[in-house]
Short mmCIF file of C-alpha atoms in Angstrom, two decimals:
data_model
loop_
_atom_site.label_atom_id
_atom_site.label_comp_id
_atom_site.label_asym_id
_atom_site.label_seq_id
_atom_site.Cartn_x
_atom_site.Cartn_y
_atom_site.Cartn_z
CA ASP H 1 -5.70 0.33 -10.33
CA ILE H 2 -5.77 3.85 -8.96
CA LEU H 3 -6.32 5.06 -5.42
CA ILE H 4 -6.75 8.73 -4.71
CA ASN H 5 -6.53 9.32 -1.02
CA ASN H 6 -8.17 12.69 -0.61
CA ALA H 7 -8.97 12.45 3.06
CA GLY H 8 -8.08 15.54 4.93
CA LEU H 9 -9.38 18.18 7.27
CA ALA H 10 -8.21 20.90 9.60
CA LYS H 11 -10.02 21.93 12.71
CA GLY H 12 -9.55 25.37 14.13
CA LEU H 13 -6.68 27.77 13.73
CA ASN H 14 -5.59 28.16 17.35
CA SER H 15 -2.12 28.09 18.81
CA SER H 16 -1.03 24.61 20.06
CA ASP H 17 -1.49 25.69 23.63
CA ASP H 18 -5.04 26.87 22.98
CA THR H 19 -6.64 24.16 20.87
CA LYS H 20 -9.00 21.29 21.62
CA MET H 21 -7.52 17.82 21.96
CA GLU H 22 -10.59 16.44 20.17
CA HIS H 23 -9.62 18.56 17.11
CA TRP H 24 -6.16 17.00 17.18
CA ASN H 25 -7.53 13.54 17.42
CA GLU H 26 -10.01 14.16 14.57
CA MET H 27 -7.19 15.39 12.33
CA VAL H 28 -4.96 12.41 13.03
CA ASP H 29 -7.86 9.96 12.70
CA THR H 30 -8.77 11.48 9.34
CA ASN H 31 -5.54 12.61 7.80
CA CYS H 32 -3.27 9.73 8.98
CA LYS H 33 -5.31 6.75 10.01
CA GLY H 34 -7.97 7.11 7.30
CA LEU H 35 -5.19 7.32 4.66
CA MET H 36 -3.50 4.30 6.19
CA TYR H 37 -6.54 2.08 6.33
CA VAL H 38 -7.76 2.77 2.87
CA THR H 39 -4.27 2.24 1.48
CA ARG H 40 -3.83 -1.01 3.29
CA ALA H 41 -7.18 -2.17 1.95
CA VAL H 42 -6.21 -1.80 -1.65
CA LEU H 43 -2.57 -2.89 -1.47
CA PRO H 44 -3.19 -6.70 -1.62
CA THR H 45 -5.09 -6.28 -4.90
CA MET H 46 -2.51 -3.97 -6.45
CA SER H 47 0.30 -6.18 -5.34
CA LYS H 48 -1.36 -9.24 -6.80
CA LYS H 49 -1.90 -7.43 -10.12
CA ASN H 50 1.60 -6.08 -10.02
CA LYS H 51 0.48 -2.60 -10.95
CA GLY H 52 -1.37 0.44 -9.54
CA HIS H 53 -0.99 4.07 -8.65
CA ILE H 54 -1.58 5.69 -5.22
CA ILE H 55 -2.05 9.42 -5.24
CA ASN H 56 -2.08 10.90 -1.69
CA ILE H 57 -3.36 14.42 -1.38
CA GLY H 58 -1.15 16.16 1.17
CA SER H 59 -0.63 19.87 1.65
CA VAL H 60 2.17 22.44 1.56
CA ALA H 61 1.41 22.66 5.31
CA GLY H 62 3.36 19.43 5.64
CA THR H 63 6.48 21.34 4.55
CA TYR H 64 5.97 24.96 5.61
CA PRO H 65 4.61 25.72 9.07
CA TYR H 66 2.12 28.50 9.83
CA PHE H 67 0.47 29.82 12.94
CA GLY H 68 -2.39 27.53 13.97
CA GLY H 69 -1.29 24.78 11.64
CA ASN H 70 0.10 22.49 14.33
CA ILE H 71 -1.40 19.02 14.04
CA TYR H 72 -2.77 19.66 10.54
CA GLY H 73 0.70 20.42 9.32
CA ALA H 74 2.13 17.41 11.15
CA SER H 75 -0.46 15.17 9.72
CA LYS H 76 0.20 16.32 6.14
CA ALA H 77 4.04 15.83 6.82
CA PHE H 78 2.94 12.17 7.62
CA VAL H 79 1.20 11.97 4.19
CA HIS H 80 4.41 13.07 2.50
CA HIS H 81 6.61 10.63 4.36
CA PHE H 82 4.14 7.79 4.21
CA SER H 83 4.04 8.26 0.41
CA LEU H 84 7.86 8.09 0.20
CA ASN H 85 7.98 4.94 2.28
CA LEU H 86 5.15 3.30 0.32
CA ARG H 87 7.08 4.04 -2.89
CA ALA H 88 10.19 2.41 -1.40
CA ASP H 89 8.21 -0.65 -0.37
CA LEU H 90 6.27 -1.07 -3.57
CA ALA H 91 8.68 -0.15 -6.40
CA ASP H 92 9.36 -3.81 -7.19
CA LYS H 93 5.56 -4.36 -7.49
CA ASN H 94 5.23 -1.71 -10.23
CA ILE H 95 3.04 0.47 -8.05
CA ARG H 96 3.51 4.17 -8.46
CA VAL H 97 3.05 6.52 -5.50
CA THR H 98 2.60 10.26 -5.71
CA SER H 99 2.24 12.83 -3.01
CA LEU H 100 0.27 15.84 -4.38
CA GLU H 101 0.68 18.80 -2.02
CA PRO H 102 -1.53 21.84 -2.81
CA GLY H 103 -1.54 25.18 -1.14
CA ALA H 104 -4.54 27.35 -0.50
CA ALA H 105 -7.43 25.93 -2.46
CA GLU H 106 -10.93 27.30 -2.08
CA THR H 107 -12.99 24.21 -1.32
CA GLU H 108 -15.19 23.17 1.60
CA PHE H 109 -11.89 22.94 3.58
CA SER H 110 -12.15 26.20 5.38
CA ILE H 111 -15.88 25.63 6.07
CA VAL H 112 -14.95 22.45 7.91
CA ARG H 113 -12.02 24.18 9.61
CA PHE H 114 -14.27 26.86 11.05
CA ASP H 115 -17.13 24.48 12.02
CA GLY H 116 -19.51 25.56 9.21
CA ASP H 117 -18.90 29.36 9.44
CA LYS H 118 -19.13 30.24 5.77
CA ASP H 119 -18.42 33.88 6.31
CA LYS H 120 -15.25 33.18 8.22
CA ALA H 121 -14.22 30.63 5.64
CA LYS H 122 -14.78 33.02 2.80
CA LYS H 123 -12.50 35.62 4.46
CA THR H 124 -9.67 33.17 4.24
CA TYR H 125 -9.53 33.73 0.41
CA ASP H 126 -10.28 37.43 0.32
CA GLY H 127 -7.73 39.44 -1.57
CA PHE H 128 -6.16 36.65 -3.64
CA GLU H 129 -6.99 34.00 -6.23
CA PRO H 130 -6.70 30.56 -4.61
CA ILE H 131 -6.33 27.23 -6.30
CA GLU H 132 -9.59 25.72 -7.50
CA ALA H 133 -10.68 22.10 -7.07
CA GLU H 134 -10.65 21.81 -10.90
CA ASN H 135 -6.95 22.72 -10.96
CA ILE H 136 -6.16 19.80 -8.59
CA ALA H 137 -8.29 17.48 -10.67
CA GLU H 138 -6.33 18.45 -13.80
CA ILE H 139 -3.03 17.79 -12.01
CA VAL H 140 -4.30 14.37 -10.81
CA GLU H 141 -5.31 13.57 -14.46
CA PHE H 142 -1.74 14.54 -15.53
CA VAL H 143 -0.18 12.33 -12.88
CA ILE H 144 -2.39 9.34 -13.85
CA ASN H 145 -1.56 9.78 -17.44
CA SER H 146 2.10 10.36 -17.03
CA PRO H 147 4.40 7.80 -18.82
CA LYS H 148 4.21 4.50 -17.02
CA ASN H 149 8.13 4.24 -16.82
CA ILE H 150 8.32 7.21 -14.46
CA ASN H 151 7.05 7.93 -10.97
CA LEU H 152 6.11 11.49 -9.96
CA ASN H 153 7.18 11.35 -6.27
CA ARG H 154 5.93 14.72 -5.19
CA ILE H 155 4.12 17.60 -6.65
CA GLU H 156 3.87 20.86 -4.68
CA VAL H 157 1.56 23.52 -6.09
CA MET H 158 0.48 26.91 -4.75
CA ALA H 159 -1.68 29.71 -6.08
CA ASN H 160 0.26 32.08 -8.10
CA ASN H 161 0.01 34.77 -5.42
CA GLN H 162 0.79 32.47 -2.48
CA THR H 163 4.24 31.68 -1.20
CA PHE H 164 5.79 29.89 1.77
CA ALA H 165 6.05 31.94 4.98
CA GLY H 166 9.01 33.87 5.90
CA PHE H 167 10.66 33.93 9.33
CA LYS H 168 8.84 35.57 12.17
CA PHE H 169 10.87 37.51 14.74
CA ILE H 170 9.43 38.21 18.16
CA LYS H 171 10.87 41.44 19.48
CA ASN H 172 10.87 42.58 23.09
#
């Protein structure tokens, strides 16, 4: 009755003009296609039962761009919009859809991003207290247990000492 799509990875942190195409392909294959295929596999059963809940784990990177976030951010914007479109398609089937969009969370995410370089990954979180995996699990539990007559469309969560980026001005 519940699908939690938690597929997601980022590869590298380079500018779009200095990144590897295989990194872009891996992010699209995982973050978009993986989510699509798993969702499609469970939809017939949920539709037949006339109930279910799909929770797609996105990212604030789908809303707020940052340097080096290029395809990762675009793929997470896909997660957000795919969730909204699923909700529109499935509302008459009593299937709830939520896009959960965390900010900086200290998980294996940065280790994957930096190809296993644990020191580089650890530096990502130096100087602030990031979201923990347990925090996201608690939010997922809250979403699942929310009243059945409501749909939580989107939940965006950041660490208390993280905010969205400001404008960047390039001066000559």
